[in-house]
Short mmCIF file of C-alpha atoms and ligand atoms in Angstrom, two decimals:
data_model
loop_
_atom_site.label_atom_id
_atom_site.label_comp_id
_atom_site.label_asym_id
_atom_site.label_seq_id
_atom_site.Cartn_x
_atom_site.Cartn_y
_atom_site.Cartn_z
CA MET A 1 -7.22 -18.09 20.66
CA LYS A 2 -10.71 -16.84 21.51
CA ILE A 3 -11.58 -13.37 20.18
CA ASP A 4 -13.02 -11.40 23.10
CA SER A 5 -13.56 -7.89 21.75
CA VAL A 6 -12.69 -5.54 18.89
CA GLU A 7 -12.22 -1.77 19.01
CA LEU A 8 -12.44 0.58 16.05
CA HIS A 9 -10.68 3.95 16.22
CA LEU A 10 -11.16 6.46 13.40
CA ILE A 11 -8.17 8.81 13.46
CA GLU A 12 -6.88 11.58 11.23
CA LEU A 13 -3.24 12.67 10.95
CA PRO A 14 -1.93 15.72 9.05
CA LEU A 15 0.63 14.86 6.36
CA VAL A 16 4.06 16.54 6.40
CA HIS A 17 3.56 17.40 2.69
CA PRO A 18 0.35 17.42 0.64
CA PHE A 19 0.36 14.43 -1.74
CA ARG A 20 -1.09 14.97 -5.22
CA THR A 21 -1.96 12.16 -7.61
CA SER A 22 -3.95 12.12 -10.84
CA PHE A 23 -7.09 11.46 -8.75
CA GLY A 24 -6.76 14.15 -6.10
CA ILE A 25 -4.78 15.84 -3.36
CA GLU A 26 -4.40 14.61 0.22
CA ARG A 27 -3.45 16.91 3.07
CA GLU A 28 -4.40 14.62 5.90
CA ARG A 29 -4.77 10.91 6.19
CA PRO A 30 -7.79 9.34 7.86
CA CYS A 31 -7.71 5.71 8.85
CA ILE A 32 -9.59 3.22 10.93
CA LEU A 33 -7.33 1.43 13.39
CA VAL A 34 -8.64 -2.01 14.30
CA GLU A 35 -7.70 -3.39 17.72
CA VAL A 36 -8.48 -7.06 18.34
CA HIS A 37 -8.37 -8.48 21.89
CA GLY A 38 -8.11 -12.17 22.78
CA GLU A 39 -6.95 -13.91 25.93
CA GLY A 40 -5.13 -10.82 27.20
CA VAL A 41 -3.25 -10.19 23.91
CA THR A 42 -3.90 -7.25 21.53
CA GLY A 43 -3.44 -7.15 17.76
CA TRP A 44 -3.55 -4.06 15.53
CA GLY A 45 -4.57 -3.51 11.92
CA GLU A 46 -5.02 -0.41 9.76
CA CYS A 47 -7.74 0.19 7.18
CA VAL A 48 -6.40 2.13 4.19
CA ALA A 49 -9.76 3.37 2.86
CA ASN A 50 -9.93 7.14 2.44
CA TYR A 51 -12.72 9.72 2.85
CA ALA A 52 -13.62 9.74 -0.86
CA PRO A 53 -13.98 6.80 -3.29
CA LEU A 54 -11.26 8.09 -5.64
CA TYR A 55 -8.54 5.45 -5.45
CA SER A 56 -10.98 2.64 -4.74
CA ALA A 57 -14.71 2.24 -4.20
CA GLU A 58 -14.29 1.87 -0.44
CA THR A 59 -14.38 4.84 1.93
CA VAL A 60 -13.87 5.34 5.65
CA GLU A 61 -17.64 5.22 6.11
CA THR A 62 -18.23 2.05 4.08
CA ALA A 63 -15.38 0.36 5.92
CA TRP A 64 -16.74 1.44 9.31
CA HIS A 65 -20.19 0.11 8.36
CA ILE A 66 -18.93 -3.21 6.99
CA LEU A 67 -16.55 -3.76 9.91
CA SER A 68 -19.00 -2.91 12.67
CA ASP A 69 -22.14 -4.49 11.18
CA PHE A 70 -20.76 -7.59 9.43
CA LEU A 71 -17.08 -8.48 9.81
CA VAL A 72 -16.48 -7.92 13.52
CA PRO A 73 -19.73 -9.70 14.54
CA ALA A 74 -18.60 -12.71 12.44
CA LEU A 75 -15.26 -12.86 14.28
CA LEU A 76 -16.33 -12.10 17.87
CA GLY A 77 -16.35 -15.08 20.21
CA GLN A 78 -14.73 -17.35 17.61
CA GLU A 79 -11.85 -19.69 18.37
CA ILE A 80 -9.00 -18.95 15.94
CA GLY A 81 -6.37 -21.68 15.74
CA GLU A 82 -4.34 -20.33 12.83
CA PRO A 83 -4.41 -17.41 10.38
CA ALA A 84 -6.19 -19.50 7.73
CA ASP A 85 -9.24 -19.65 10.03
CA ILE A 86 -9.95 -15.90 9.81
CA ALA A 87 -11.07 -15.04 6.26
CA PRO A 88 -13.57 -17.94 5.90
CA LEU A 89 -15.59 -16.45 8.79
CA TYR A 90 -16.74 -13.59 6.58
CA LYS A 91 -16.45 -15.21 3.17
CA HIS A 92 -20.18 -14.50 2.67
CA VAL A 93 -19.48 -10.75 2.58
CA ARG A 94 -18.76 -9.68 -0.98
CA GLY A 95 -16.20 -7.01 -1.80
CA HIS A 96 -14.84 -4.53 0.77
CA PRO A 97 -11.25 -5.82 0.69
CA MET A 98 -9.81 -2.90 2.69
CA ALA A 99 -12.26 -3.43 5.55
CA LYS A 100 -11.57 -7.19 5.50
CA ALA A 101 -7.81 -6.72 5.42
CA SER A 102 -7.78 -4.44 8.47
CA LEU A 103 -9.55 -7.04 10.63
CA GLU A 104 -7.70 -10.03 9.23
CA ASN A 105 -4.32 -8.36 9.61
CA ALA A 106 -5.04 -7.28 13.20
CA THR A 107 -5.84 -10.92 13.96
CA TRP A 108 -2.59 -12.09 12.32
CA ASP A 109 -0.76 -9.63 14.60
CA LEU A 110 -2.65 -11.06 17.59
CA LEU A 111 -1.70 -14.64 16.68
CA ALA A 112 1.96 -13.75 16.06
CA LYS A 113 2.12 -11.97 19.43
CA ALA A 114 0.48 -14.93 21.17
CA GLN A 115 3.18 -17.17 19.69
CA GLY A 116 5.92 -14.63 20.48
CA VAL A 117 7.13 -14.48 16.87
CA PRO A 118 7.49 -11.57 14.41
CA LEU A 119 4.72 -11.30 11.85
CA SER A 120 7.26 -11.90 9.06
CA ALA A 121 7.93 -15.38 10.48
CA LEU A 122 4.22 -16.23 10.39
CA LEU A 123 3.94 -14.89 6.82
CA GLY A 124 6.99 -16.77 5.53
CA GLY A 125 9.40 -13.86 5.22
CA VAL A 126 13.01 -14.61 4.28
CA ARG A 127 14.80 -11.23 4.73
CA ASP A 128 15.66 -9.02 7.69
CA ARG A 129 15.86 -5.86 5.54
CA VAL A 130 13.68 -4.81 2.63
CA GLU A 131 14.50 -2.54 -0.28
CA VAL A 132 12.47 0.66 -0.36
CA GLY A 133 11.89 3.76 -2.47
CA VAL A 134 9.91 6.97 -2.36
CA SER A 135 6.82 8.12 -4.23
CA ILE A 136 6.69 11.77 -5.27
CA GLY A 137 3.37 13.43 -5.95
CA ILE A 138 2.63 15.73 -8.90
CA GLN A 139 4.36 19.05 -8.16
CA PRO A 140 3.22 22.59 -9.01
CA THR A 141 6.38 23.23 -11.07
CA LEU A 142 9.15 21.29 -12.81
CA GLU A 143 11.77 23.03 -10.67
CA GLY A 144 9.85 21.95 -7.58
CA LEU A 145 9.83 18.36 -8.83
CA LEU A 146 13.56 18.36 -9.53
CA ASP A 147 14.25 19.82 -6.07
CA ARG A 148 12.19 17.11 -4.43
CA VAL A 149 13.84 14.34 -6.43
CA ASP A 150 17.30 15.74 -5.59
CA GLY A 151 16.36 15.90 -1.91
CA PHE A 152 15.17 12.29 -1.74
CA VAL A 153 18.17 11.02 -3.72
CA ALA A 154 20.49 12.92 -1.34
CA ALA A 155 18.57 11.41 1.60
CA GLY A 156 19.49 7.94 0.33
CA TYR A 157 16.42 6.72 -1.56
CA GLY A 158 17.60 4.46 -4.37
CA ARG A 159 14.33 4.28 -6.25
CA ILE A 160 12.11 7.19 -7.26
CA LYS A 161 8.47 6.91 -8.29
CA MET A 162 6.87 9.89 -9.98
CA LYS A 163 3.17 10.45 -10.24
CA ILE A 164 2.07 11.27 -13.79
CA GLU A 165 -1.09 12.40 -15.61
CA PRO A 166 -1.91 13.84 -19.05
CA GLY A 167 0.16 17.03 -19.32
CA TRP A 168 2.65 15.89 -16.66
CA LEU A 169 4.46 13.10 -18.45
CA LEU A 170 7.28 13.32 -20.98
CA GLU A 171 8.84 16.61 -19.88
CA PRO A 172 8.97 15.85 -16.13
CA ILE A 173 10.17 12.28 -16.67
CA GLY A 174 12.72 13.39 -19.29
CA GLN A 175 14.13 16.05 -16.97
CA VAL A 176 14.40 13.74 -13.97
CA ARG A 177 16.03 11.08 -16.13
CA GLU A 178 18.51 13.57 -17.55
CA ARG A 179 19.46 14.77 -14.06
CA HIS A 180 19.71 11.23 -12.63
CA PRO A 181 20.69 8.98 -15.55
CA HIS A 182 21.18 5.84 -13.45
CA ILE A 183 18.57 6.09 -10.70
CA ARG A 184 15.88 3.44 -10.59
CA LEU A 185 12.94 5.47 -11.86
CA MET A 186 9.29 4.59 -12.42
CA ALA A 187 6.00 6.35 -13.13
CA ASP A 188 2.52 5.91 -11.67
CA ALA A 189 -0.53 7.12 -13.62
CA ASN A 190 -3.28 5.97 -11.23
CA SER A 191 -5.53 5.19 -14.24
CA ALA A 192 -5.22 8.64 -15.85
CA PHE A 193 -4.85 7.43 -19.47
CA ILE A 194 -6.91 5.55 -22.05
CA LEU A 195 -5.85 2.99 -24.64
CA ASP A 196 -5.92 5.67 -27.36
CA ASP A 197 -2.97 7.26 -25.52
CA ALA A 198 -0.79 4.26 -26.48
CA PRO A 199 1.34 6.27 -28.99
CA LEU A 200 2.04 8.85 -26.26
CA LEU A 201 2.82 6.23 -23.62
CA ARG A 202 5.16 4.43 -26.02
CA GLN A 203 7.32 7.55 -25.95
CA LEU A 204 8.27 6.57 -22.40
CA ASP A 205 10.18 3.51 -23.61
CA PRO A 206 13.54 5.29 -24.15
CA PHE A 207 13.61 6.52 -20.52
CA ASN A 208 14.51 3.10 -19.15
CA LEU A 209 11.80 3.11 -16.50
CA LEU A 210 11.51 0.18 -14.10
CA MET A 211 7.81 0.16 -14.97
CA ILE A 212 4.73 2.26 -15.61
CA GLU A 213 2.10 1.65 -12.99
CA GLN A 214 -1.62 1.42 -13.73
CA PRO A 215 -1.80 3.59 -16.86
CA LEU A 216 -5.39 2.59 -17.72
CA GLY A 217 -8.74 2.14 -15.96
CA TYR A 218 -8.94 0.75 -12.44
CA ASP A 219 -11.36 -1.93 -13.62
CA ASP A 220 -9.76 -2.62 -16.98
CA ILE A 221 -7.39 -5.57 -17.13
CA ALA A 222 -8.02 -6.43 -20.80
CA ASN A 223 -6.90 -3.09 -22.24
CA HIS A 224 -3.70 -3.25 -20.20
CA ALA A 225 -2.93 -6.44 -22.13
CA ARG A 226 -3.45 -4.52 -25.39
CA LEU A 227 -1.21 -1.70 -24.20
CA GLN A 228 1.53 -4.00 -22.89
CA ALA A 229 1.71 -5.67 -26.30
CA GLN A 230 2.54 -2.26 -27.77
CA MET A 231 5.18 -1.01 -25.36
CA GLU A 232 8.52 -2.17 -23.99
CA THR A 233 8.26 -0.56 -20.56
CA PRO A 234 6.84 -3.16 -18.19
CA ILE A 235 3.31 -2.43 -17.02
CA CYS A 236 2.61 -2.91 -13.32
CA LEU A 237 -0.97 -3.28 -12.14
CA ASP A 238 -2.14 -1.73 -8.88
CA GLU A 239 -5.78 -0.53 -8.80
CA SER A 240 -6.95 -3.39 -11.07
CA ILE A 241 -5.95 -6.19 -8.69
CA HIS A 242 -8.65 -6.50 -6.02
CA GLY A 243 -8.06 -10.13 -5.19
CA VAL A 244 -6.84 -13.51 -6.35
CA ALA A 245 -9.08 -13.75 -9.44
CA ASP A 246 -7.85 -10.41 -10.79
CA ALA A 247 -4.23 -11.50 -10.37
CA GLN A 248 -5.03 -14.71 -12.24
CA ALA A 249 -6.70 -12.75 -15.03
CA MET A 250 -3.71 -10.42 -15.32
CA ILE A 251 -1.32 -13.35 -15.57
CA ASP A 252 -3.48 -15.25 -18.07
CA LEU A 253 -4.04 -12.20 -20.28
CA GLN A 254 -0.44 -10.97 -19.97
CA ALA A 255 -1.84 -7.61 -18.93
CA GLY A 256 1.40 -6.59 -17.25
CA ARG A 257 4.70 -7.94 -16.02
CA ILE A 258 4.76 -6.74 -12.40
CA ILE A 259 2.24 -6.52 -9.53
CA ASN A 260 2.07 -3.79 -6.92
CA MET A 261 0.98 -5.69 -3.80
CA LYS A 262 -1.13 -3.70 -1.39
CA VAL A 263 -2.50 -5.98 1.26
CA GLY A 264 -5.48 -3.69 1.87
CA ARG A 265 -6.47 -3.67 -1.80
CA VAL A 266 -6.47 -7.49 -2.06
CA GLY A 267 -8.40 -8.16 1.15
CA GLY A 268 -5.78 -9.25 3.68
CA PHE A 269 -2.67 -11.35 4.19
CA SER A 270 -4.27 -14.66 3.11
CA ASN A 271 -5.06 -13.35 -0.35
CA ALA A 272 -1.71 -11.55 -0.50
CA LEU A 273 0.09 -14.84 0.13
CA THR A 274 -1.97 -16.68 -2.50
CA ILE A 275 -1.20 -13.98 -5.07
CA HIS A 276 2.45 -13.98 -4.00
CA ASP A 277 2.82 -17.69 -4.76
CA MET A 278 0.75 -17.53 -7.95
CA ALA A 279 2.80 -14.64 -9.30
CA GLN A 280 6.07 -16.29 -8.33
CA ALA A 281 5.11 -19.43 -10.24
CA ALA A 282 4.27 -17.28 -13.28
CA GLY A 283 7.55 -15.32 -13.14
CA ILE A 284 5.82 -12.07 -12.15
CA PRO A 285 7.72 -10.13 -9.46
CA LEU A 286 5.95 -8.15 -6.76
CA TRP A 287 6.76 -5.03 -4.81
CA CYS A 288 4.98 -3.60 -1.82
CA GLY A 289 2.79 -0.57 -2.46
CA GLY A 290 2.03 2.09 0.12
CA MET A 291 -1.02 4.17 1.03
CA LEU A 292 0.53 6.72 3.35
CA GLU A 293 0.06 4.33 6.27
CA THR A 294 0.72 5.08 9.91
CA GLY A 295 3.32 3.02 11.73
CA ILE A 296 0.82 0.16 12.10
CA GLY A 297 0.17 -0.32 8.39
CA ARG A 298 3.78 0.49 7.52
CA ALA A 299 5.00 -2.26 9.88
CA ALA A 300 2.60 -4.74 8.24
CA ASN A 301 3.95 -3.73 4.82
CA VAL A 302 7.59 -4.14 5.85
CA HIS A 303 6.90 -7.66 7.19
CA LEU A 304 5.06 -8.60 4.00
CA ALA A 305 7.84 -7.23 1.80
CA SER A 306 10.27 -9.70 3.42
CA LEU A 307 8.72 -12.54 1.37
CA PRO A 308 10.84 -13.96 -1.48
CA ASN A 309 8.89 -12.76 -4.51
CA PHE A 310 9.07 -9.10 -3.42
CA GLN A 311 11.87 -8.41 -5.86
CA LEU A 312 11.61 -4.66 -6.40
CA PRO A 313 11.80 -1.75 -3.90
CA GLY A 314 8.54 -0.90 -2.14
CA ASP A 315 6.68 2.38 -1.57
CA ILE A 316 7.73 2.20 2.06
CA SER A 317 9.46 5.40 3.07
CA ALA A 318 10.73 6.61 6.44
CA THR A 319 8.14 7.74 8.97
CA ASP A 320 9.34 11.38 8.91
CA ARG A 321 8.44 11.63 5.22
CA TYR A 322 4.76 11.25 6.18
CA TYR A 323 4.04 12.35 9.76
CA HIS A 324 5.44 14.67 12.41
CA GLU A 325 3.78 12.58 15.12
CA ASP A 326 3.03 8.99 14.16
CA ILE A 327 0.90 6.81 16.43
CA ALA A 328 3.45 3.99 16.76
CA GLU A 329 7.07 3.66 17.82
CA PRO A 330 9.87 3.29 16.97
CA PRO A 331 9.76 5.25 13.71
CA PHE A 332 10.83 3.55 10.49
CA VAL A 333 14.15 4.90 9.28
CA LEU A 334 15.96 4.54 5.99
CA ASN A 335 19.31 2.78 5.86
CA THR A 336 20.95 5.29 3.54
CA ALA A 337 23.80 2.99 2.53
CA ASP A 338 21.56 0.66 0.52
CA SER A 339 18.04 2.17 0.53
CA THR A 340 16.66 -0.53 2.83
CA MET A 341 14.57 -0.68 5.96
CA ALA A 342 14.88 -3.19 8.79
CA VAL A 343 12.07 -5.67 9.40
CA PRO A 344 11.00 -5.31 13.05
CA THR A 345 12.09 -8.25 15.18
CA GLY A 346 9.70 -8.00 18.14
CA PRO A 347 6.53 -10.10 18.39
CA GLY A 348 3.76 -9.41 15.83
CA ILE A 349 4.07 -6.19 13.86
CA GLY A 350 6.89 -5.24 16.24
CA VAL A 351 5.90 -1.61 16.90
CA GLU A 352 4.29 -0.16 20.00
CA VAL A 353 1.07 1.77 19.55
CA LEU A 354 1.06 5.05 21.50
CA ARG A 355 -2.41 5.24 23.01
CA ASP A 356 -2.17 8.91 23.94
CA ARG A 357 -1.41 9.78 20.31
CA VAL A 358 -4.29 7.60 19.08
CA GLU A 359 -6.67 9.37 21.48
CA LYS A 360 -5.38 12.79 20.46
CA ALA A 361 -5.95 12.03 16.76
CA ARG A 362 -9.23 10.20 17.28
CA LEU A 363 -12.52 11.31 15.74
CA ARG A 364 -14.65 8.26 16.62
CA HIS A 365 -14.35 5.15 18.79
CA LEU A 366 -16.42 1.95 19.03
CA VAL A 367 -16.02 -1.10 21.27
CA LEU A 368 -17.65 -4.32 20.09
CA ALA A 369 -17.80 -7.27 22.49
O1 NPG B 1 4.60 6.20 0.26
O2 NPG B 1 2.79 5.32 1.13
C1 NPG B 1 3.40 5.95 0.23
C2 NPG B 1 2.60 6.45 -0.94
C3 NPG B 1 2.84 5.64 -2.16
O3 NPG B 1 2.19 6.64 -4.21
C4 NPG B 1 1.84 6.01 -3.24
N1 NPG B 1 0.59 5.64 -3.04
O4 NPG B 1 -1.37 5.24 -5.93
O5 NPG B 1 0.04 3.95 -4.97
C5 NPG B 1 -0.62 4.99 -5.00
C6 NPG B 1 -0.50 5.99 -3.89
C7 NPG B 1 -1.70 6.17 -3.02
C8 NPG B 1 -1.62 6.95 -1.90
C9 NPG B 1 -2.89 5.56 -3.31
C10 NPG B 1 -2.71 7.14 -1.06
C11 NPG B 1 -3.99 5.75 -2.47
C12 NPG B 1 -3.88 6.54 -1.36
#
């Protein structure tokens, strides 16, 4: 498959609800859509970098720069036989995993479409439905939180993730747990605590949480090992795992017992698959994280979550929880009977990109050939 041209579309979509984490509040979601053309076939990828470097060091502007000046030029005109051929083309570029993932994943979609197979088949998926949950941002009031949890439980979500931060911890979690004694519940701190908070975090142990996600620094694997040794609740790492070496360090140091897999954060499907197998061999389960993706990134996540070591429900909620007007169809819907979502069966990512919606939401466009 010869790569003929690549288009970058920077779009912005308003969120149905503002989403507040310990690092900030999001009211709209920008993303760079990457469209790769080869031999009459088109593949799509989504870059999950945001406007500000709050969740990760990458931003929309760094990703645009790295894609247009380094990654796309390295791919253009190349003959790609199989997915493993993609990442080595820009191995010389250090860092920038989200930019790399968007281009690599678009090319995986292209190859799957050229072969007429769903992306999950190319990735090694083993399920036709994946278990999902919902992530609830920090709310202005406790009553508001309980209302939102009740609403999502009534809508059929079988796993609830709550965002936490200092001052929004024991009381909110305790109240949700009291109201829903048996729901699968977990908490995500997005690096809001320090190791000295260990006595406070240990007080979470009686709440029977599935896990606490990324309590400590985004670049701090070693202190997570110290914290895990002091608490029963499993620690899950998210922000700290930027690639294969970080996953290896986490496993070696016993810095947690679960990995949140975000394909954008680890630099693309190739790295995601390596980490998947490495974690499986070490007895560390994965689940698929979410970054408020559009239908393109959500489809990629659902395909990835069909792999065998994705053993816990993902942050993959129904389309209507994020956007009034998504840029791809059909929307993702929740199967309320068992809190699952179907893996698309069409070729590639298996959703159709609506070009009129992309153009309506578009702030910038670049064609590289
Ligand atoms: O449902 O896509 C979703 C959101 C899940 O909580 C979620 N994502 O820290 O994992 C996170 C958080 C996030 C959202 C991170 C946006 C970065 C950007």
